Amino acid sequence: MGLLLQHFLLKCLLFLILPYFLTQCVSSVQRPCLDSERSALLQLKESFILNRSASSYSKADSWKLDGWIGGDCCSWDGVECDDNTGHVIGLDLRSSFLYGSIDSNSTIFQLHHLRRLNLFDNDFNGSEIPSVIGNLSRLSQLDLSYSAFSGQIPNTLANLTELTYLSLSENDFSPSTLSWLGKLSKLTILGVASTNSYGDVLPSLKNLTRLTSLRLSRNQFSSQILFWLGNFTRLTRLDLGVNKFWGLVPESIFTLIKLEFLSLWSNLLNGTYKLKSFLNLRNLKQLQLSGNNFSLLTTTTVMNVTVPKFTILTLASCNLFEFPNFLSGQDELEFLDLSRNKIHGYIPKWIWGLSAQTLGVLHLKENFLTGFRQPAVVPPWTNLRRLDLGSNRLRGNLPILPASIYYYFVSNNFLQGEIPSMICTLSSIIVLDISNNSFSGMIPPCLGNLRT
Ligand SMILES: *[C@@H]1O[C@H](CO)[C@@H](O)[C@H](O)[C@H]1NC(C)=O
Ligand SMILES: *[C@@H]1O[C@H](CO)[C@@H](O)[C@H](O)[C@H]1NC(C)=O
Ligand SMILES: *[C@@H]1O[C@H](CO)[C@@H](O)[C@H](O)[C@H]1NC(C)=O
Ligand SMILES: *[C@@H]1O[C@H](CO)[C@@H](O)[C@H](O)[C@H]1NC(C)=O
Ligand SMILES: *[C@@H]1O[C@H](CO)[C@@H](O)[C@H](O)[C@H]1NC(C)=O
Ligand SMILES: *[C@@H]1O[C@H](CO)[C@@H](O)[C@H](O)[C@H]1NC(C)=O
Ligand SMILES: *[C@@H]1O[C@H](CO)[C@@H](O)[C@H](O)[C@H]1NC(C)=O
Ligand SMILES: *[C@@H]1O[C@H](CO)[C@@H](O)[C@H](O)[C@H]1NC(C)=O
Ligand SMILES: *[C@@H]1O[C@H](CO)[C@@H](O)[C@H](O)[C@H]1NC(C)=O
Ligand SMILES: *[C@@H]1O[C@H](CO)[C@@H](O)[C@H](O)[C@H]1NC(C)=O
Ligand SMILES: *[C@@H]1O[C@H](CO)[C@@H](O)[C@H](O)[C@H]1NC(C)=O
């Protein structure tokens, strides 16, 4: 109280002398920050090296003592205070070039009133997350992702039962089971991608039905995906990719109508599914099913109107026997992978109209394709960077591609004739693999002039 009064009187008495202090006088009706918290923040800043180039700005740059009473730390960049109590309740130091270690003595842990703490994208140099973080019991949002933490993930995080947002993704932790996660029953967003976690975590998450986003990708989680996932009706993002989930995908997953992102790729899942069941999830933008042991049935004709517009669609190794015909209406695709299927015969005519403005990557390798139904003289894709037609049964001349291409693979086919000198117009090419074909004649001399 004393400080508030002092602060108010100071600014407002000065206003009597200099009109400039009017706004200061008015704003000082809000509580200024507490001395103890100001010094905690300054010590925090001191405990790191700001590792950045001369031109980049760190939020901590604005943290410094100022004026007679030290400066109002509530106005510092990334600091948020409670209007009534003046306590620091939010600290947003994402991408602030902080480099150095954090331990249990860090003055962060003196900020007991914190509700939001964001340290995303800094370099804590392999520090362990101090278990005292479990004392910040008011935290509702905590982001420690991409920050070079290591060691054990402290199970005292389970004490933070107010958390609605928790991300620990992309840190090099010691292997851990995270079996306590289910205690955080208010979570709406949970990210533990790439955290070296393992085990049977899913059953413990059964009660987290408020989740809108669940990211468990790139770990060693192994369990079945259970039917109760269908109770997570608010999910917009479900990322289980690159783990060891096994067994069948429960039908209940096809009722999660809000899903925009669904990734199951590279697991040990199996079973036979109608492609249409996935396409009924009409809000999907990204669907990744590659690298399991799925059989996808394409038999039902799907009308354009009801089908999602995908940006990323990966259906490699899905035992497809034909190009799914709904693809002909897709005009926003950026990445399409149909590799390692059992697709025979010609690549359909509509391929030349497929997402002509947006398509960047097209993988068709390891099928039984024999050629293009209709060769295009000028391929329509303006942004295609990567095309893989390798290990098929392509015959005829080398298909020519747009100048935007970086990577072009057509090895292990039966292409014939001369290598056209037009290939030298691929001015951006980085990798060109046309090996193991049946070309004849000369290698065009201009090939030697290509950039690489
Ligand atoms: C400092 O930043 C530079 C470039 O931003 C980076 O290459 C370097 O590894 C960083 N050093 C440390 C110790 O984080
Ligand atoms: C980062 O960690 C290395 C290896 O543990 C250590 O030598 C170095 O002093 C640390 N740097 C800082 C700023 O703590
Ligand atoms: C914390 O500070 C105390 C007193 O300065 C010191 O004895 C202790 O070793 C420190 N702990 C850590 C983890 O650095
Ligand atoms: C954290 O909480 C424990 C138990 O409530 C307490 O003993 C400890 O002093 C607290 N540590 C800090 C740094 O506040
Ligand atoms: C915090 O978690 C630890 C370990 O899980 C536990 O021993 C402790 O009692 C918890 N503290 C509070 C305040 O819940
Ligand atoms: C889920 O909630 C129920 C009822 O609140 C409780 O009995 C059960 O132990 C919880 N399950 C898990 C895995 O936390
Ligand atoms: C799913 O929700 C239904 C109805 O909301 C409920 O009856 C059922 O017990 C829930 N299932 C699980 C496994 O939690
Ligand atoms: C799926 O895989 C499991 C073992 O992971 C096996 O027991 C089951 O028979 C398989 N189901 C199908 C339909 O292939
Ligand atoms: C995939 O499933 C089929 C039966 O559906 C089975 O014969 C085959 O061995 C499985 N492949 C792998 C890699 O599990
Ligand atoms: C789907 O859309 C494409 C182009 O938008 C059109 O050529 C094709 O006839 C449509 N297919 C169906 C089944 O409506
Ligand atoms: C060359 O390509 C053919 C056709 O795809 C394939 O059968 C053969 O194994 C390939 N040879 C080598 C050496 O890769």
Coordinates of C-alpha atoms and ligand atoms in Angstrom, one line a residue:
M1 CA 0.0 0.0 0.0
G2 CA 2.8 2.3 0.9
L3 CA 4.4 1.9 -2.4
L4 CA 1.2 2.5 -4.3
L5 CA 0.6 5.7 -2.4
Q6 CA 4.1 6.9 -2.9
H7 CA 3.9 6.1 -6.6
F8 CA 0.5 7.9 -7.0
L9 CA 1.6 11.0 -5.1
L10 CA 4.8 11.3 -6.9
K11 CA 3.3 11.2 -10.4
C12 CA 0.3 13.3 -9.5
L13 CA 2.1 16.0 -7.6
L14 CA 4.4 16.3 -10.5
F15 CA 1.3 16.8 -12.7
L16 CA 0.7 20.0 -10.9
I17 CA 4.0 21.3 -12.2
L18 CA 4.2 19.6 -15.6
P19 CA 1.1 18.6 -17.6
Y20 CA 3.1 15.7 -19.1
F21 CA 2.5 13.8 -15.9
L22 CA -1.2 13.7 -16.4
T23 CA -1.3 10.4 -18.2
Q24 CA 1.3 9.0 -15.7
C25 CA -0.9 10.2 -12.8
V26 CA -3.9 8.5 -14.3
S27 CA -2.1 5.2 -15.1
S28 CA -0.6 5.1 -11.7
V29 CA -4.0 4.4 -10.3
Q30 CA -3.3 0.9 -11.4
R31 CA -0.9 -0.7 -9.0
P32 CA 2.8 -0.6 -10.0
C33 CA 4.8 -3.7 -9.7
L34 CA 6.1 -4.9 -6.4
D35 CA 9.7 -4.2 -5.5
S36 CA 10.4 -7.8 -4.7
E37 CA 9.0 -8.9 -8.1
R38 CA 10.9 -6.2 -9.9
S39 CA 14.1 -7.4 -8.5
A40 CA 13.2 -11.0 -9.1
L41 CA 12.8 -10.2 -12.8
L42 CA 16.0 -8.2 -13.0
Q43 CA 17.9 -11.1 -11.4
L44 CA 16.3 -13.5 -13.8
K45 CA 17.5 -11.4 -16.7
E46 CA 21.0 -11.3 -15.1
S47 CA 21.1 -15.1 -14.9
F48 CA 21.1 -15.4 -18.7
I49 CA 23.2 -14.4 -21.6
L50 CA 21.1 -12.7 -24.4
N51 CA 22.5 -14.6 -27.3
R52 CA 21.4 -12.7 -30.4
S53 CA 22.7 -10.9 -33.4
A54 CA 23.0 -7.1 -33.2
S55 CA 19.7 -6.5 -35.0
S56 CA 17.5 -8.8 -33.0
Y57 CA 15.4 -7.6 -30.1
S58 CA 14.9 -9.6 -26.9
K59 CA 11.9 -8.7 -24.7
A60 CA 14.3 -8.6 -21.7
D61 CA 16.0 -5.6 -23.3
S62 CA 13.2 -3.4 -21.9
W63 CA 13.8 -4.8 -18.4
K64 CA 15.9 -2.2 -16.6
L65 CA 15.8 0.1 -13.6
D66 CA 14.3 3.4 -14.4
G67 CA 13.7 6.6 -12.5
W68 CA 13.4 7.3 -8.8
I69 CA 11.4 4.3 -7.8
G70 CA 12.9 1.8 -10.0
G71 CA 10.4 1.7 -12.9
D72 CA 7.1 -0.1 -13.2
C73 CA 8.0 -3.6 -14.2
C74 CA 4.4 -4.2 -15.2
S75 CA 5.1 -2.1 -18.3
W76 CA 8.1 -4.2 -19.3
D77 CA 7.8 -6.2 -22.4
G78 CA 6.5 -9.7 -21.8
V79 CA 5.4 -8.9 -18.2
E80 CA 1.8 -8.9 -17.3
C81 CA 0.5 -7.8 -13.8
D82 CA -2.8 -8.1 -12.1
D83 CA -4.5 -4.7 -12.1
N84 CA -5.7 -5.0 -8.6
T85 CA -2.8 -6.6 -6.7
G86 CA 0.1 -5.6 -8.9
H87 CA 1.5 -9.1 -8.8
V88 CA 3.2 -10.4 -11.9
I89 CA 0.8 -13.0 -13.3
G90 CA 2.2 -13.4 -16.8
L91 CA 5.7 -13.8 -18.2
D92 CA 6.0 -14.2 -22.0
L93 CA 9.6 -14.7 -22.9
R94 CA 9.1 -16.8 -26.0
S95 CA 11.9 -16.5 -28.6
S96 CA 13.9 -14.1 -26.4
F97 CA 17.4 -15.4 -27.1
L98 CA 17.8 -16.5 -23.5
Y99 CA 20.9 -18.7 -23.1
G100 CA 22.0 -20.2 -19.8
S101 CA 20.8 -22.6 -17.1
I102 CA 17.8 -22.6 -14.9
D103 CA 17.9 -24.2 -11.5
S104 CA 15.7 -24.3 -8.4
N105 CA 17.3 -21.0 -7.3
S106 CA 16.0 -19.2 -10.3
T107 CA 14.0 -16.2 -9.3
I108 CA 11.2 -17.3 -11.7
F109 CA 10.1 -19.5 -8.8
Q110 CA 9.6 -16.5 -6.6
L111 CA 6.8 -15.3 -8.8
H112 CA 4.2 -17.3 -7.0
H113 CA 1.3 -15.5 -8.6
L114 CA 2.2 -16.5 -12.2
R115 CA -0.7 -17.8 -14.2
R116 CA 1.0 -17.8 -17.6
L117 CA 4.6 -18.7 -18.3
N118 CA 5.9 -19.0 -21.8
L119 CA 9.6 -19.8 -22.3
F120 CA 9.2 -21.3 -25.8
D121 CA 12.2 -21.2 -28.1
N122 CA 15.1 -20.3 -25.8
D123 CA 18.3 -22.2 -25.0
F124 CA 18.5 -23.4 -21.4
N125 CA 21.6 -25.4 -22.2
G126 CA 20.4 -28.8 -21.1
S127 CA 19.0 -27.7 -17.7
E128 CA 16.6 -30.0 -16.0
I129 CA 13.2 -28.5 -15.3
P130 CA 13.5 -27.8 -11.6
S131 CA 10.9 -29.7 -9.6
V132 CA 10.1 -26.6 -7.7
I133 CA 8.0 -25.5 -10.7
G134 CA 5.3 -27.5 -9.0
N135 CA 5.0 -24.7 -6.5
L136 CA 3.7 -22.3 -9.1
S137 CA 0.3 -23.6 -8.3
R138 CA -1.7 -20.9 -10.0
L139 CA -0.3 -21.6 -13.5
S140 CA -2.9 -22.2 -16.1
Q141 CA -0.6 -21.9 -19.2
L142 CA 2.9 -23.3 -19.3
D143 CA 5.0 -23.5 -22.5
L144 CA 8.5 -24.9 -22.1
S145 CA 8.8 -26.3 -25.7
Y146 CA 11.9 -25.9 -28.0
S147 CA 14.1 -24.7 -25.2
A148 CA 16.9 -27.2 -24.8
F149 CA 15.8 -28.7 -21.5
S150 CA 17.0 -32.2 -20.7
G151 CA 16.9 -34.6 -17.7
Q152 CA 13.8 -35.9 -16.1
I153 CA 10.4 -34.2 -16.6
P154 CA 9.5 -33.5 -12.9
N155 CA 6.3 -35.2 -11.8
T156 CA 5.6 -32.2 -9.6
L157 CA 4.0 -30.8 -12.7
A158 CA 1.1 -33.0 -11.7
N159 CA 0.5 -30.5 -8.9
L160 CA -0.4 -27.8 -11.4
T161 CA -4.0 -28.8 -11.6
E162 CA -5.1 -25.4 -12.9
L163 CA -3.2 -26.0 -16.2
T164 CA -5.3 -25.6 -19.3
Y165 CA -2.3 -25.4 -21.6
L166 CA 0.8 -27.5 -21.3
S167 CA 3.6 -27.9 -23.9
L168 CA 6.9 -29.6 -23.2
S169 CA 7.5 -30.6 -26.8
E170 CA 10.9 -30.8 -28.6
N171 CA 13.2 -31.1 -25.6
D172 CA 15.8 -33.8 -25.0
F173 CA 14.4 -35.3 -21.8
S174 CA 15.4 -38.6 -20.3
P175 CA 12.9 -41.4 -21.1
S176 CA 9.8 -41.1 -19.0
T177 CA 6.2 -42.4 -18.9
L178 CA 4.2 -39.2 -18.0
S179 CA 1.7 -41.4 -16.2
W180 CA 0.7 -38.4 -14.1
L181 CA -0.6 -36.3 -17.0
G182 CA -4.2 -37.5 -16.4
K183 CA -4.3 -35.5 -13.2
L184 CA -4.3 -32.3 -15.1
S185 CA -8.0 -32.6 -15.8
K186 CA -8.5 -29.0 -17.0
L187 CA -6.2 -29.3 -20.0
T188 CA -7.5 -28.2 -23.3
I189 CA -4.1 -28.2 -25.1
L190 CA -1.4 -30.8 -24.4
G191 CA 1.8 -31.1 -26.3
V192 CA 4.5 -33.7 -25.5
A193 CA 5.9 -34.3 -29.0
S194 CA 9.5 -35.4 -29.2
T195 CA 10.1 -35.7 -25.5
N196 CA 11.5 -39.3 -25.5
S197 CA 8.4 -40.5 -23.6
Y198 CA 7.2 -44.1 -23.8
G199 CA 4.7 -46.5 -22.4
D200 CA 1.0 -46.8 -22.1
V201 CA 0.1 -43.1 -21.6
L202 CA -3.3 -43.1 -23.3
P203 CA -5.4 -44.8 -20.6
S204 CA -4.3 -42.2 -18.1
L205 CA -5.6 -39.5 -20.4
K206 CA -9.2 -40.9 -20.4
N207 CA -10.6 -38.1 -18.3
L208 CA -9.1 -35.2 -20.3
T209 CA -12.3 -34.8 -22.4
R210 CA -11.8 -31.0 -22.6
L211 CA -8.8 -31.4 -24.9
T212 CA -9.0 -29.6 -28.2
S213 CA -5.4 -30.4 -29.2
L214 CA -3.4 -33.5 -28.3
R215 CA 0.1 -34.0 -29.6
L216 CA 2.0 -37.1 -28.6
S217 CA 4.0 -37.5 -31.8
R218 CA 7.6 -38.7 -32.2
N219 CA 7.8 -40.7 -29.0
Q220 CA 7.7 -44.4 -28.1
F221 CA 4.2 -44.6 -26.8
S222 CA 2.7 -48.0 -27.2
S223 CA -0.9 -49.0 -26.6
Q224 CA -4.1 -49.5 -28.4
I225 CA -6.1 -46.4 -29.4
L226 CA -9.2 -47.0 -27.4
F227 CA -12.8 -46.3 -28.3
W228 CA -13.2 -43.6 -25.6
L229 CA -11.2 -41.3 -27.7
G230 CA -14.6 -40.7 -29.4
N231 CA -15.6 -38.9 -26.2
F232 CA -13.0 -36.2 -26.9
T233 CA -15.5 -34.4 -29.1
R234 CA -13.7 -31.0 -28.9
L235 CA -10.6 -32.2 -30.6
T236 CA -9.4 -30.3 -33.6
R237 CA -5.9 -31.7 -33.6
L238 CA -4.9 -35.2 -32.9
D239 CA -1.3 -36.1 -33.5
L240 CA -0.2 -39.6 -32.6
G241 CA 2.3 -40.0 -35.4
V242 CA 5.7 -41.8 -35.1
N243 CA 5.0 -43.9 -32.1
K244 CA 4.2 -47.6 -31.5
F245 CA 0.5 -47.5 -31.2
W246 CA -0.9 -50.8 -32.4
G247 CA -4.1 -52.6 -33.3
L248 CA -7.2 -51.2 -34.9
V249 CA -8.3 -47.6 -35.2
P250 CA -11.6 -47.4 -33.2
E251 CA -14.6 -46.4 -35.3
S252 CA -15.4 -43.7 -32.7
I253 CA -12.5 -41.7 -34.2
F254 CA -14.8 -41.0 -37.2
T255 CA -17.2 -39.1 -35.0
L256 CA -14.6 -36.5 -34.1
I257 CA -16.1 -34.1 -36.6
K258 CA -14.1 -31.0 -35.5
L259 CA -10.8 -32.6 -36.4
E260 CA -8.7 -30.4 -38.7
F261 CA -5.5 -32.3 -38.2
L262 CA -5.3 -36.1 -37.9
S263 CA -1.9 -37.9 -37.9
L264 CA -1.5 -41.6 -37.3
W265 CA 1.6 -42.0 -39.5
S266 CA 4.4 -44.5 -38.8
N267 CA 2.8 -46.6 -36.1
L268 CA 1.9 -50.3 -35.9
L269 CA -1.8 -49.8 -36.6
N270 CA -3.7 -52.2 -38.9
G271 CA -7.1 -53.0 -40.2
T272 CA -9.3 -52.3 -43.2
Y273 CA -11.1 -48.9 -43.4
K274 CA -13.3 -47.1 -46.0
L275 CA -11.4 -44.1 -47.2
K276 CA -14.8 -42.4 -47.1
S277 CA -14.9 -42.7 -43.3
F278 CA -11.9 -40.4 -43.1
L279 CA -13.4 -38.1 -45.7
N280 CA -16.5 -37.7 -43.6
L281 CA -14.4 -35.7 -41.2
R282 CA -15.3 -32.7 -43.3
N283 CA -13.1 -30.2 -41.4
L284 CA -9.9 -32.0 -42.1
K285 CA -7.0 -30.1 -43.7
Q286 CA -4.2 -32.6 -42.9
L287 CA -4.5 -36.3 -42.9
Q288 CA -1.5 -38.5 -42.4
L289 CA -1.9 -42.3 -42.5
S290 CA 1.3 -43.5 -44.1
G291 CA 3.5 -46.2 -42.8
N292 CA 1.1 -48.4 -40.9
N293 CA -0.5 -51.6 -42.1
F294 CA -3.8 -50.2 -43.3
S295 CA -5.9 -51.2 -46.1
L296 CA -8.0 -48.3 -47.4
L297 CA -11.0 -49.1 -49.6
T298 CA -11.7 -46.5 -52.3
T299 CA -14.7 -48.2 -53.9
T300 CA -17.3 -45.7 -52.9
T301 CA -17.5 -42.7 -55.3
V302 CA -17.2 -39.6 -53.3
M303 CA -18.8 -36.4 -54.4
N304 CA -16.7 -33.2 -54.4
V305 CA -19.0 -31.1 -52.3
T306 CA -18.8 -33.2 -49.1
V307 CA -15.1 -33.8 -49.2
P308 CA -12.6 -31.9 -47.2
K309 CA -10.0 -29.7 -49.0
F310 CA -6.7 -31.1 -47.9
T311 CA -3.4 -29.3 -47.8
I312 CA -1.4 -32.3 -46.6
L313 CA -2.5 -35.9 -47.4
T314 CA -0.2 -38.8 -46.9
L315 CA -1.5 -42.3 -47.8
A316 CA 1.7 -44.2 -48.5
S317 CA 1.6 -47.9 -47.8
C318 CA -2.2 -48.0 -47.5
N319 CA -2.7 -50.8 -49.9
L320 CA -4.5 -48.6 -52.4
F321 CA -5.2 -50.2 -55.8
E322 CA -6.2 -47.1 -57.6
F323 CA -6.0 -43.3 -57.4
P324 CA -8.8 -42.2 -55.1
N325 CA -11.1 -40.3 -57.4
F326 CA -12.0 -37.6 -54.9
L327 CA -8.4 -36.3 -55.5
S328 CA -9.6 -34.8 -58.9
G329 CA -11.4 -32.1 -57.0
Q330 CA -8.6 -31.1 -54.7
D331 CA -7.2 -27.7 -55.4
E332 CA -5.4 -26.7 -52.2
L333 CA -3.0 -29.7 -51.8
E334 CA 0.6 -28.8 -50.9
F335 CA 1.8 -32.3 -50.2
L336 CA 0.5 -35.6 -51.5
D337 CA 2.1 -38.9 -50.9
L338 CA 0.7 -42.1 -52.5
S339 CA 4.0 -44.0 -52.5
R340 CA 4.3 -47.7 -51.8
N341 CA 0.8 -48.7 -52.8
K342 CA -0.4 -51.1 -55.4
I343 CA -1.7 -48.6 -58.0
H344 CA -1.4 -50.1 -61.5
G345 CA -1.6 -48.5 -65.0
Y346 CA -1.8 -44.9 -66.2
I347 CA -1.6 -41.8 -64.0
P348 CA -5.0 -40.3 -64.7
K349 CA -5.5 -37.2 -66.9
W350 CA -6.7 -35.1 -64.0
I351 CA -3.3 -35.2 -62.4
W352 CA -2.3 -32.3 -64.6
G353 CA -5.0 -30.2 -62.9
L354 CA -4.3 -31.3 -59.4
S355 CA -3.8 -28.2 -57.2
A356 CA -1.9 -26.5 -59.9
Q357 CA -1.2 -23.4 -57.9
T358 CA -0.3 -25.0 -54.6
L359 CA 1.2 -28.5 -55.0
G360 CA 4.8 -28.5 -53.8
V361 CA 5.5 -32.2 -53.3
L362 CA 4.1 -35.3 -55.1
H363 CA 5.3 -38.7 -54.2
L364 CA 4.2 -41.7 -56.3
K365 CA 7.2 -44.0 -56.0
E366 CA 7.0 -47.7 -55.6
N367 CA 3.7 -48.4 -57.4
F368 CA 3.1 -50.1 -60.7
L369 CA 2.5 -47.0 -62.8
T370 CA 3.1 -47.3 -66.6
G371 CA 2.9 -43.7 -67.7
F372 CA 0.8 -40.6 -68.0
R373 CA -2.6 -41.1 -69.6
Q374 CA -2.1 -37.7 -71.3
P375 CA 1.4 -36.4 -71.5
A376 CA 1.5 -32.6 -70.8
V377 CA 3.9 -30.5 -72.9
V378 CA 3.9 -27.7 -70.3
P379 CA 3.3 -29.1 -66.8
P380 CA 0.9 -26.9 -64.9
W381 CA 2.4 -26.9 -61.4
T382 CA 3.9 -23.5 -60.6
N383 CA 5.3 -24.5 -57.2
L384 CA 6.2 -28.1 -57.6
R385 CA 9.6 -28.6 -55.8
R386 CA 9.7 -32.3 -55.5
L387 CA 8.4 -35.2 -57.7
D388 CA 9.2 -38.8 -57.0
L389 CA 8.1 -41.3 -59.7
G390 CA 10.9 -43.8 -58.9
S391 CA 10.5 -47.6 -58.9
N392 CA 7.4 -47.8 -61.1
R393 CA 7.0 -49.2 -64.7
L394 CA 7.1 -46.0 -66.6
R395 CA 7.6 -46.3 -70.3
G396 CA 8.1 -43.8 -73.1
N397 CA 10.1 -40.6 -72.9
L398 CA 11.3 -38.7 -69.8
P399 CA 8.5 -36.6 -68.5
I400 CA 9.5 -32.9 -68.5
L401 CA 8.8 -30.8 -65.5
P402 CA 8.3 -27.2 -64.4
A403 CA 11.4 -25.1 -63.9
S404 CA 10.4 -24.8 -60.2
I405 CA 11.5 -28.4 -59.5
Y406 CA 14.4 -29.0 -57.0
Y407 CA 14.2 -32.8 -56.6
Y408 CA 13.2 -35.1 -59.4
F409 CA 13.4 -38.9 -59.0
V410 CA 12.5 -41.3 -61.9
S411 CA 15.0 -44.0 -61.3
N412 CA 14.2 -47.7 -61.7
N413 CA 11.7 -47.4 -64.5
F414 CA 11.7 -48.4 -68.2
L415 CA 12.0 -44.9 -69.8
Q416 CA 13.4 -44.9 -73.3
G417 CA 14.7 -42.6 -76.0
E418 CA 17.1 -39.8 -75.7
I419 CA 17.5 -37.6 -72.6
P420 CA 15.9 -34.4 -74.0
S421 CA 18.1 -31.3 -73.8
M422 CA 15.0 -29.5 -72.4
I423 CA 16.0 -31.1 -69.1
C424 CA 18.6 -28.3 -68.9
T425 CA 15.8 -25.8 -68.4
L426 CA 15.3 -27.1 -64.9
S427 CA 17.2 -24.2 -63.5
S428 CA 16.5 -24.9 -59.8
I429 CA 17.3 -28.6 -59.8
I430 CA 19.3 -29.9 -56.9
V431 CA 18.9 -33.7 -57.3
L432 CA 18.1 -35.3 -60.6
D433 CA 18.0 -39.1 -60.4
I434 CA 17.2 -40.8 -63.8
S435 CA 19.3 -43.9 -63.2
N436 CA 18.4 -47.4 -64.1
N437 CA 16.2 -46.7 -67.1
S438 CA 16.6 -47.6 -70.8
F439 CA 17.7 -44.3 -72.2
S440 CA 19.7 -44.3 -75.4
G441 CA 21.9 -41.7 -77.3
M442 CA 24.0 -38.9 -75.9
I443 CA 23.8 -37.2 -72.6
P444 CA 22.9 -33.6 -73.5
P445 CA 26.1 -31.5 -73.1
C446 CA 24.1 -28.7 -71.5
L447 CA 23.6 -31.0 -68.4
G448 CA 27.1 -30.0 -67.4
N449 CA 26.0 -26.4 -67.1
L450 CA 23.2 -27.0 -64.6
R451 CA 23.7 -25.2 -61.3
T452 CA 24.8 -28.2 -59.3
Ligands
LIG1 C1 23.8 -18.2 -30.3 O1 23.1 -17.8 -31.5 C2 23.7 -18.3 -32.7 C3 22.9 -17.8 -33.9 O2 21.8 -17.2 -33.5 C4 23.8 -19.8 -32.7 O3 24.5 -20.3 -33.8 C5 24.6 -20.2 -31.5 O4 24.6 -21.6 -31.4 C6 24.0 -19.7 -30.2 N1 24.8 -20.0 -29.1 C7 24.4 -20.6 -28.1 C8 25.4 -20.9 -27.0 O5 23.2 -20.8 -27.9
LIG2 C1 26.3 -24.7 -21.0 O1 26.6 -26.1 -20.7 C2 28.0 -26.4 -20.9 C3 28.2 -27.9 -20.7 O2 27.5 -28.3 -19.6 C4 28.9 -25.6 -19.9 O3 30.2 -25.8 -20.2 C5 28.6 -24.1 -20.2 O4 29.2 -23.3 -19.2 C6 27.1 -23.8 -20.1 N1 26.8 -22.4 -20.4 C7 26.1 -21.6 -19.6 C8 26.0 -20.2 -20.1 O5 25.6 -22.0 -18.6
LIG3 C1 21.0 -22.3 -4.5 O1 21.6 -21.3 -3.7 C2 22.2 -21.8 -2.5 C3 22.6 -20.6 -1.8 O2 23.2 -19.6 -2.6 C4 23.3 -22.7 -2.9 O3 23.9 -23.2 -1.7 C5 22.7 -23.9 -3.7 O4 23.8 -24.7 -4.1 C6 22.0 -23.3 -4.9 N1 21.3 -24.4 -5.6 C7 21.5 -24.7 -6.8 C8 20.7 -25.8 -7.4 O5 22.3 -24.0 -7.5
LIG4 C1 7.9 -25.2 -2.7 O1 6.9 -25.8 -2.0 C2 7.3 -26.6 -0.9 C3 6.2 -27.4 -0.3 O2 5.1 -26.5 -0.2 C4 8.1 -25.8 0.1 O3 8.6 -26.6 1.1 C5 9.2 -25.0 -0.6 O4 9.9 -24.1 0.2 C6 8.7 -24.3 -1.8 N1 9.8 -23.8 -2.6 C7 9.9 -22.5 -3.0 C8 11.1 -22.1 -3.8 O5 9.0 -21.7 -2.9
LIG5 C1 3.7 -31.8 -5.3 O1 4.1 -33.0 -5.9 C2 4.9 -33.7 -5.1 C3 5.4 -34.9 -5.8 O2 4.4 -35.4 -6.7 C4 4.2 -34.1 -3.8 O3 5.0 -34.8 -2.9 C5 3.7 -32.9 -3.1 O4 3.0 -33.2 -2.0 C6 2.9 -32.0 -4.0 N1 2.7 -30.7 -3.4 C7 1.5 -30.2 -3.4 C8 1.4 -28.8 -2.7 O5 0.5 -30.7 -3.9
LIG6 C1 -11.3 -40.4 -14.2 O1 -12.3 -39.8 -13.4 C2 -13.0 -40.7 -12.5 C3 -14.1 -39.9 -11.9 O2 -13.7 -38.7 -11.5 C4 -12.0 -41.3 -11.6 O3 -12.7 -42.2 -10.7 C5 -10.9 -42.0 -12.3 O4 -10.0 -42.5 -11.4 C6 -10.3 -41.1 -13.3 N1 -9.4 -41.8 -14.2 C7 -8.2 -41.5 -14.4 C8 -7.4 -42.4 -15.3 O5 -7.6 -40.6 -13.9
LIG7 C1 -18.2 -41.5 -23.2 O1 -19.3 -40.6 -23.0 C2 -20.5 -41.3 -22.8 C3 -21.6 -40.3 -22.8 O2 -21.2 -39.0 -22.7 C4 -20.4 -42.0 -21.4 O3 -21.6 -42.7 -21.2 C5 -19.3 -43.0 -21.5 O4 -19.1 -43.6 -20.2 C6 -18.0 -42.3 -21.9 N1 -17.0 -43.3 -22.1 C7 -15.9 -43.4 -21.5 C8 -15.0 -44.5 -21.8 O5 -15.5 -42.5 -20.8
LIG8 C1 -3.6 -56.3 -36.3 O1 -2.4 -56.5 -35.5 C2 -2.5 -57.3 -34.4 C3 -1.2 -57.4 -33.7 O2 -0.7 -56.1 -33.6 C4 -3.1 -58.7 -34.8 O3 -3.3 -59.4 -33.6 C5 -4.4 -58.5 -35.5 O4 -4.8 -59.8 -36.0 C6 -4.2 -57.6 -36.7 N1 -5.5 -57.4 -37.3 C7 -5.7 -57.3 -38.6 C8 -7.0 -57.1 -39.1 O5 -4.7 -57.5 -39.4
LIG9 C1 0.1 -56.5 -42.6 O1 -1.2 -57.2 -42.5 C2 -1.2 -58.4 -43.2 C3 -2.6 -59.0 -43.0 O2 -3.6 -58.0 -43.1 C4 -0.1 -59.3 -42.8 O3 -0.1 -60.5 -43.6 C5 1.2 -58.6 -42.9 O4 2.2 -59.4 -42.4 C6 1.2 -57.3 -42.1 N1 2.5 -56.6 -42.4 C7 3.2 -56.1 -41.4 C8 4.4 -55.4 -41.8 O5 2.8 -56.2 -40.2
LIG10 C1 -15.0 -32.7 -58.9 O1 -14.4 -31.5 -59.2 C2 -13.6 -31.4 -60.4 C3 -13.0 -30.1 -60.6 O2 -13.5 -29.2 -59.6 C4 -14.5 -31.8 -61.6 O3 -13.8 -31.8 -62.8 C5 -15.1 -33.2 -61.4 O4 -16.0 -33.5 -62.4 C6 -15.9 -33.2 -60.0 N1 -16.3 -34.6 -59.8 C7 -17.5 -34.9 -59.3 C8 -17.7 -36.3 -59.0 O5 -18.3 -34.0 -59.0
LIG11 C1 16.1 -51.2 -62.1 O1 14.7 -51.0 -62.2 C2 13.9 -52.1 -62.4 C3 12.5 -51.7 -62.6 O2 11.9 -50.9 -61.6 C4 14.0 -53.0 -61.1 O3 13.2 -54.1 -61.2 C5 15.5 -53.3 -60.9 O4 15.6 -54.0 -59.6 C6 16.3 -52.0 -60.8 N1 17.7 -52.4 -60.7 C7 18.5 -51.9 -59.8 C8 19.9 -52.3 -59.9 O5 18.1 -51.1 -59.0

